[in-house]
Amino acid sequence: MKLRLVCLLSIVALGCLDFGCSEKKVGNNELSESEIEAGWRLLFDGKTTQGWHLYNKANAPSAWIVKDGELFCNPDTFEVEHGDLVSDKEYSNFELKFDWKITTAGNSGVFINVVENDTIPRAWASGPEYQLLDHEGIGKDYLKDSTKWAACLYGFMPQKNVSKPKPAGEWNESKIVQNSGKIQFYLNGILTAEQDLTSEAWKGMVANSGFKFFPLFGKNTKGHLALQDWSKGVSFRNIKIMEN
């Protein structure tokens, strides 16, 4: 009996070596054991909007709701405030992962290093943007400006490596990394943007753009994260962050 047990354990061990023993699969808006060990934290629990609030309106009821495990900007409500949703906390060095899907011809974004202040009208007036876009539905005229494609550092440069988003209504996987002001954007596993927000080159780019009229734009390497309101609806899930 003991011999048979030893043989069985040996077979199991060899199977793990040959085929790999993966950890338990987790669902949406959950962390795996390895993610927890690495220091990842959920920014969206799949049930509530806890940890988030409207930009410059901390206590206002908003159009952002949780529906079927998605953080959804509801375009069909007028009884509550519409606007960008910002994280309660500020972040500096981090790796942020999130899934997103958008409606046909959708145009939204995720902002980093956002300064929340009554003198600043919108999140985009301080925070650089990771662009979210429906390429198939937005129209060829809009896509002529390649600095406004999905996963671009919006308004500043084309994709470093071409990565087309999935069609409207389908989920995309995105990642933003920031270390000491150096940022990287990814779309569905492909690096799409790199920039050093502390460099003279970046300062010159801002000074020669339409953002030059906003004194704090792109000058911070710490701030809130923000999800842009979209009038026809945008959804997020699996929002996770690991601070460095």
mmCIF file of C-alpha atoms in Angstrom:
data_model
loop_
_atom_site.group_PDB
_atom_site.id
_atom_site.type_symbol
_atom_site.label_atom_id
_atom_site.label_comp_id
_atom_site.label_asym_id
_atom_site.label_seq_id
_atom_site.Cartn_x
_atom_site.Cartn_y
_atom_site.Cartn_z
ATOM 1 C CA MET A 1 0.000 0.000 0.000
ATOM 2 C CA LYS A 2 2.818 2.392 0.932
ATOM 3 C CA LEU A 3 4.614 1.587 -2.298
ATOM 4 C CA ARG A 4 1.496 2.383 -4.317
ATOM 5 C CA LEU A 5 1.085 5.720 -2.494
ATOM 6 C CA VAL A 6 4.692 6.684 -3.164
ATOM 7 C CA CYS A 7 4.249 5.826 -6.836
ATOM 8 C CA LEU A 8 1.068 7.898 -7.033
ATOM 9 C CA LEU A 9 2.729 10.936 -5.444
ATOM 10 C CA SER A 10 5.648 10.564 -7.824
ATOM 11 C CA ILE A 11 3.305 10.552 -10.816
ATOM 12 C CA VAL A 12 1.574 13.718 -9.571
ATOM 13 C CA ALA A 13 4.924 15.447 -9.030
ATOM 14 C CA LEU A 14 6.133 14.494 -12.492
ATOM 15 C CA GLY A 15 2.848 15.733 -13.962
ATOM 16 C CA CYS A 16 3.400 19.143 -12.374
ATOM 17 C CA LEU A 17 6.886 19.279 -13.817
ATOM 18 C CA ASP A 18 5.743 18.257 -17.289
ATOM 19 C CA PHE A 19 2.533 20.268 -17.580
ATOM 20 C CA GLY A 20 2.809 22.924 -14.850
ATOM 21 C CA CYS A 21 0.616 23.193 -11.769
ATOM 22 C CA SER A 22 -1.127 26.543 -12.051
ATOM 23 C CA GLU A 23 -2.728 28.382 -9.149
ATOM 24 C CA LYS A 24 -6.464 28.511 -8.691
ATOM 25 C CA LYS A 25 -8.152 30.566 -11.391
ATOM 26 C CA VAL A 26 -9.800 33.720 -10.109
ATOM 27 C CA GLY A 27 -12.809 35.585 -11.447
ATOM 28 C CA ASN A 28 -13.149 39.203 -12.465
ATOM 29 C CA ASN A 29 -12.388 41.829 -9.827
ATOM 30 C CA GLU A 30 -10.407 39.344 -7.757
ATOM 31 C CA LEU A 31 -6.719 38.905 -7.002
ATOM 32 C CA SER A 32 -4.813 35.669 -7.486
ATOM 33 C CA GLU A 33 -2.575 34.310 -4.744
ATOM 34 C CA SER A 34 0.524 35.379 -6.660
ATOM 35 C CA GLU A 35 -0.858 38.903 -7.146
ATOM 36 C CA ILE A 36 -1.562 39.212 -3.432
ATOM 37 C CA GLU A 37 1.962 38.014 -2.614
ATOM 38 C CA ALA A 38 3.417 40.533 -5.091
ATOM 39 C CA GLY A 39 1.551 43.419 -3.449
ATOM 40 C CA TRP A 40 -1.310 44.053 -5.875
ATOM 41 C CA ARG A 41 -4.488 45.670 -4.543
ATOM 42 C CA LEU A 42 -7.952 45.984 -6.047
ATOM 43 C CA LEU A 43 -9.186 49.507 -6.784
ATOM 44 C CA PHE A 44 -12.647 48.216 -7.716
ATOM 45 C CA ASP A 45 -14.333 45.428 -5.775
ATOM 46 C CA GLY A 46 -16.948 44.657 -8.441
ATOM 47 C CA LYS A 47 -19.778 45.628 -6.098
ATOM 48 C CA THR A 48 -19.393 49.263 -5.028
ATOM 49 C CA THR A 49 -17.739 52.535 -6.045
ATOM 50 C CA GLN A 50 -15.852 52.625 -2.757
ATOM 51 C CA GLY A 51 -12.490 54.354 -3.149
ATOM 52 C CA TRP A 52 -13.693 56.665 -5.920
ATOM 53 C CA HIS A 53 -15.539 59.996 -6.154
ATOM 54 C CA LEU A 54 -16.467 62.652 -8.698
ATOM 55 C CA TYR A 55 -13.729 65.118 -9.545
ATOM 56 C CA ASN A 56 -14.034 68.171 -7.233
ATOM 57 C CA LYS A 57 -17.333 66.785 -5.863
ATOM 58 C CA ALA A 58 -16.359 64.308 -3.196
ATOM 59 C CA ASN A 59 -19.808 63.658 -1.745
ATOM 60 C CA ALA A 60 -22.027 64.055 -4.814
ATOM 61 C CA PRO A 61 -24.137 61.113 -6.080
ATOM 62 C CA SER A 62 -22.874 60.315 -9.571
ATOM 63 C CA ALA A 63 -23.760 58.627 -12.841
ATOM 64 C CA TRP A 64 -21.065 56.023 -12.131
ATOM 65 C CA ILE A 65 -22.714 52.802 -11.027
ATOM 66 C CA VAL A 66 -21.831 49.140 -10.616
ATOM 67 C CA LYS A 67 -23.647 46.869 -13.045
ATOM 68 C CA ASP A 68 -22.931 43.152 -13.535
ATOM 69 C CA GLY A 69 -19.490 43.505 -11.979
ATOM 70 C CA GLU A 70 -18.601 46.513 -14.159
ATOM 71 C CA LEU A 71 -17.865 50.091 -13.131
ATOM 72 C CA PHE A 72 -20.148 51.786 -15.613
ATOM 73 C CA CYS A 73 -20.726 55.422 -16.507
ATOM 74 C CA ASN A 74 -24.478 55.458 -17.065
ATOM 75 C CA PRO A 75 -25.458 57.883 -19.858
ATOM 76 C CA ASP A 76 -29.194 57.516 -19.257
ATOM 77 C CA THR A 77 -29.530 59.178 -15.866
ATOM 78 C CA PHE A 78 -30.100 62.867 -15.237
ATOM 79 C CA GLU A 79 -30.952 62.855 -11.516
ATOM 80 C CA VAL A 80 -27.288 62.691 -10.469
ATOM 81 C CA GLU A 81 -24.016 64.407 -11.367
ATOM 82 C CA HIS A 82 -21.992 63.441 -14.431
ATOM 83 C CA GLY A 83 -18.231 63.866 -14.538
ATOM 84 C CA ASP A 84 -14.872 62.165 -14.271
ATOM 85 C CA LEU A 85 -14.388 59.634 -11.475
ATOM 86 C CA VAL A 86 -11.175 59.995 -9.463
ATOM 87 C CA SER A 87 -9.446 57.761 -6.956
ATOM 88 C CA ASP A 88 -9.605 58.811 -3.327
ATOM 89 C CA LYS A 89 -5.878 58.134 -3.000
ATOM 90 C CA GLU A 90 -2.912 59.610 -4.842
ATOM 91 C CA TYR A 91 -0.205 57.476 -6.458
ATOM 92 C CA SER A 92 3.340 58.103 -7.667
ATOM 93 C CA ASN A 93 5.307 54.935 -8.501
ATOM 94 C CA PHE A 94 2.946 52.182 -9.579
ATOM 95 C CA GLU A 95 1.795 49.592 -12.064
ATOM 96 C CA LEU A 96 -1.905 49.914 -12.912
ATOM 97 C CA LYS A 97 -3.903 47.269 -14.784
ATOM 98 C CA PHE A 98 -7.484 47.612 -15.966
ATOM 99 C CA ASP A 99 -9.957 46.195 -18.481
ATOM 100 C CA TRP A 100 -12.195 48.523 -20.459
ATOM 101 C CA LYS A 101 -14.898 48.435 -23.100
ATOM 102 C CA ILE A 102 -16.650 51.285 -24.798
ATOM 103 C CA THR A 103 -19.741 51.949 -26.875
ATOM 104 C CA THR A 104 -19.754 52.522 -30.641
ATOM 105 C CA ALA A 105 -17.729 55.630 -31.614
ATOM 106 C CA GLY A 106 -16.695 55.906 -27.961
ATOM 107 C CA ASN A 107 -14.014 58.354 -26.861
ATOM 108 C CA SER A 108 -12.861 58.267 -23.242
ATOM 109 C CA GLY A 109 -9.652 58.036 -21.238
ATOM 110 C CA VAL A 110 -7.746 57.295 -18.054
ATOM 111 C CA PHE A 111 -5.717 60.097 -16.465
ATOM 112 C CA ILE A 112 -2.718 59.873 -14.159
ATOM 113 C CA ASN A 113 -1.133 62.404 -11.762
ATOM 114 C CA VAL A 114 -4.390 64.344 -11.526
ATOM 115 C CA VAL A 115 -4.492 67.390 -9.245
ATOM 116 C CA GLU A 116 -7.848 67.911 -7.593
ATOM 117 C CA ASN A 117 -8.439 71.597 -6.960
ATOM 118 C CA ASP A 118 -11.391 73.969 -7.284
ATOM 119 C CA THR A 119 -9.299 76.199 -9.558
ATOM 120 C CA ILE A 120 -8.776 73.363 -12.066
ATOM 121 C CA PRO A 121 -11.914 72.698 -14.142
ATOM 122 C CA ARG A 122 -11.389 69.081 -15.237
ATOM 123 C CA ALA A 123 -9.139 66.102 -14.605
ATOM 124 C CA TRP A 124 -7.585 66.468 -18.065
ATOM 125 C CA ALA A 125 -6.351 69.963 -17.199
ATOM 126 C CA SER A 126 -3.609 68.470 -15.012
ATOM 127 C CA GLY A 127 -3.321 64.761 -15.789
ATOM 128 C CA PRO A 128 -1.837 63.199 -18.942
ATOM 129 C CA GLU A 129 -4.260 60.811 -20.637
ATOM 130 C CA TYR A 130 -4.217 57.200 -21.717
ATOM 131 C CA GLN A 131 -6.680 57.376 -24.605
ATOM 132 C CA LEU A 132 -9.642 54.984 -24.889
ATOM 133 C CA LEU A 133 -11.266 54.844 -28.316
ATOM 134 C CA ASP A 134 -13.453 52.735 -30.590
ATOM 135 C CA HIS A 135 -11.365 52.746 -33.766
ATOM 136 C CA GLU A 136 -13.986 51.047 -35.921
ATOM 137 C CA GLY A 137 -16.841 53.367 -35.059
ATOM 138 C CA ILE A 138 -15.140 56.715 -34.540
ATOM 139 C CA GLY A 139 -14.610 57.453 -38.230
ATOM 140 C CA LYS A 140 -11.584 57.857 -40.494
ATOM 141 C CA ASP A 141 -11.443 61.643 -40.120
ATOM 142 C CA TYR A 142 -10.793 61.397 -36.393
ATOM 143 C CA LEU A 143 -8.192 58.672 -36.869
ATOM 144 C CA LYS A 144 -6.180 60.917 -39.205
ATOM 145 C CA ASP A 145 -4.592 62.330 -36.049
ATOM 146 C CA SER A 146 -2.578 59.323 -34.891
ATOM 147 C CA THR A 147 -1.789 60.983 -31.547
ATOM 148 C CA LYS A 148 -5.429 60.371 -30.578
ATOM 149 C CA TRP A 149 -5.571 56.628 -31.185
ATOM 150 C CA ALA A 150 -6.329 54.221 -28.361
ATOM 151 C CA ALA A 151 -3.480 53.750 -25.847
ATOM 152 C CA CYS A 152 -1.678 56.880 -27.021
ATOM 153 C CA LEU A 153 -0.329 59.514 -24.678
ATOM 154 C CA TYR A 154 -3.230 61.630 -25.892
ATOM 155 C CA GLY A 155 -2.362 64.548 -28.142
ATOM 156 C CA PHE A 156 1.402 64.104 -28.028
ATOM 157 C CA MET A 157 2.630 61.116 -30.015
ATOM 158 C CA PRO A 158 1.467 58.173 -32.139
ATOM 159 C CA GLN A 159 1.583 54.643 -30.775
ATOM 160 C CA LYS A 160 5.153 53.417 -30.286
ATOM 161 C CA ASN A 161 4.026 49.992 -31.503
ATOM 162 C CA VAL A 162 0.699 49.599 -33.273
ATOM 163 C CA SER A 163 -1.999 47.910 -31.189
ATOM 164 C CA LYS A 164 -5.579 48.157 -32.351
ATOM 165 C CA PRO A 165 -8.279 47.972 -29.677
ATOM 166 C CA LYS A 166 -10.999 45.376 -29.865
ATOM 167 C CA PRO A 167 -14.355 46.515 -31.318
ATOM 168 C CA ALA A 168 -16.966 48.364 -29.291
ATOM 169 C CA GLY A 169 -18.522 46.212 -26.604
ATOM 170 C CA GLU A 170 -15.487 43.918 -26.265
ATOM 171 C CA TRP A 171 -12.997 44.001 -23.399
ATOM 172 C CA ASN A 172 -9.467 45.339 -23.770
ATOM 173 C CA GLU A 173 -6.610 44.841 -21.312
ATOM 174 C CA SER A 174 -4.502 47.904 -20.504
ATOM 175 C CA LYS A 175 -1.558 48.729 -18.288
ATOM 176 C CA ILE A 176 0.080 51.962 -17.146
ATOM 177 C CA VAL A 177 3.472 51.961 -15.426
ATOM 178 C CA GLN A 178 5.067 54.969 -13.743
ATOM 179 C CA ASN A 179 8.448 55.047 -12.015
ATOM 180 C CA SER A 180 9.996 58.377 -10.989
ATOM 181 C CA GLY A 181 7.987 60.146 -13.684
ATOM 182 C CA LYS A 182 8.873 57.702 -16.444
ATOM 183 C CA ILE A 183 5.674 56.244 -17.882
ATOM 184 C CA GLN A 184 4.773 53.334 -20.143
ATOM 185 C CA PHE A 185 1.385 52.529 -21.682
ATOM 186 C CA TYR A 186 0.339 49.069 -22.877
ATOM 187 C CA LEU A 187 -2.695 47.847 -24.826
ATOM 188 C CA ASN A 188 -3.469 44.126 -24.973
ATOM 189 C CA GLY A 189 0.132 43.307 -24.090
ATOM 190 C CA ILE A 190 1.817 45.702 -26.547
ATOM 191 C CA LEU A 191 3.887 48.743 -25.497
ATOM 192 C CA THR A 192 2.228 51.790 -27.081
ATOM 193 C CA ALA A 193 3.800 54.811 -25.354
ATOM 194 C CA GLU A 194 6.861 55.843 -23.352
ATOM 195 C CA GLN A 195 7.700 59.241 -21.920
ATOM 196 C CA ASP A 196 9.719 60.859 -19.146
ATOM 197 C CA LEU A 197 7.498 63.465 -17.523
ATOM 198 C CA THR A 198 10.507 65.041 -15.819
ATOM 199 C CA SER A 199 12.473 65.647 -19.029
ATOM 200 C CA GLU A 200 13.072 68.897 -20.877
ATOM 201 C CA ALA A 201 11.710 67.232 -24.005
ATOM 202 C CA TRP A 202 8.348 66.669 -22.294
ATOM 203 C CA LYS A 203 8.256 70.240 -21.003
ATOM 204 C CA GLY A 204 8.842 71.454 -24.554
ATOM 205 C CA MET A 205 6.079 69.246 -25.939
ATOM 206 C CA VAL A 206 3.596 70.626 -23.421
ATOM 207 C CA ALA A 207 4.707 74.201 -24.083
ATOM 208 C CA ASN A 208 3.959 73.706 -27.786
ATOM 209 C CA SER A 209 0.573 72.091 -27.284
ATOM 210 C CA GLY A 210 -2.922 73.263 -26.426
ATOM 211 C CA PHE A 211 -2.266 72.180 -22.835
ATOM 212 C CA LYS A 212 0.126 75.112 -22.339
ATOM 213 C CA PHE A 213 -2.837 77.167 -21.154
ATOM 214 C CA PHE A 214 -3.205 74.919 -18.080
ATOM 215 C CA PRO A 215 -0.343 75.725 -15.663
ATOM 216 C CA LEU A 216 -0.281 72.373 -13.844
ATOM 217 C CA PHE A 217 -0.719 70.071 -16.819
ATOM 218 C CA GLY A 218 1.868 67.299 -16.959
ATOM 219 C CA LYS A 219 4.024 68.800 -14.198
ATOM 220 C CA ASN A 220 3.294 66.298 -11.454
ATOM 221 C CA THR A 221 4.594 62.780 -10.970
ATOM 222 C CA LYS A 222 2.100 62.029 -8.204
ATOM 223 C CA GLY A 223 -1.653 62.432 -8.116
ATOM 224 C CA HIS A 224 -5.060 60.855 -8.426
ATOM 225 C CA LEU A 225 -6.124 58.405 -11.111
ATOM 226 C CA ALA A 226 -9.210 59.423 -13.087
ATOM 227 C CA LEU A 227 -11.704 57.668 -15.361
ATOM 228 C CA GLN A 228 -13.248 59.946 -17.961
ATOM 229 C CA ASP A 229 -16.986 60.370 -18.232
ATOM 230 C CA TRP A 230 -18.320 59.380 -21.666
ATOM 231 C CA SER A 231 -21.771 60.553 -22.740
ATOM 232 C CA LYS A 232 -22.658 57.193 -24.354
ATOM 233 C CA GLY A 233 -21.207 54.886 -21.710
ATOM 234 C CA VAL A 234 -17.867 53.312 -20.816
ATOM 235 C CA SER A 235 -17.151 50.359 -18.514
ATOM 236 C CA PHE A 236 -14.181 49.189 -16.433
ATOM 237 C CA ARG A 237 -13.333 46.051 -14.461
ATOM 238 C CA ASN A 238 -10.274 44.346 -12.944
ATOM 239 C CA ILE A 239 -8.765 47.652 -11.840
ATOM 240 C CA LYS A 240 -5.627 46.668 -9.919
ATOM 241 C CA ILE A 241 -2.586 48.557 -8.683
ATOM 242 C CA MET A 242 0.810 47.652 -7.315
ATOM 243 C CA GLU A 243 2.809 50.481 -5.768
ATOM 244 C CA ASN A 244 6.603 50.434 -5.974
#
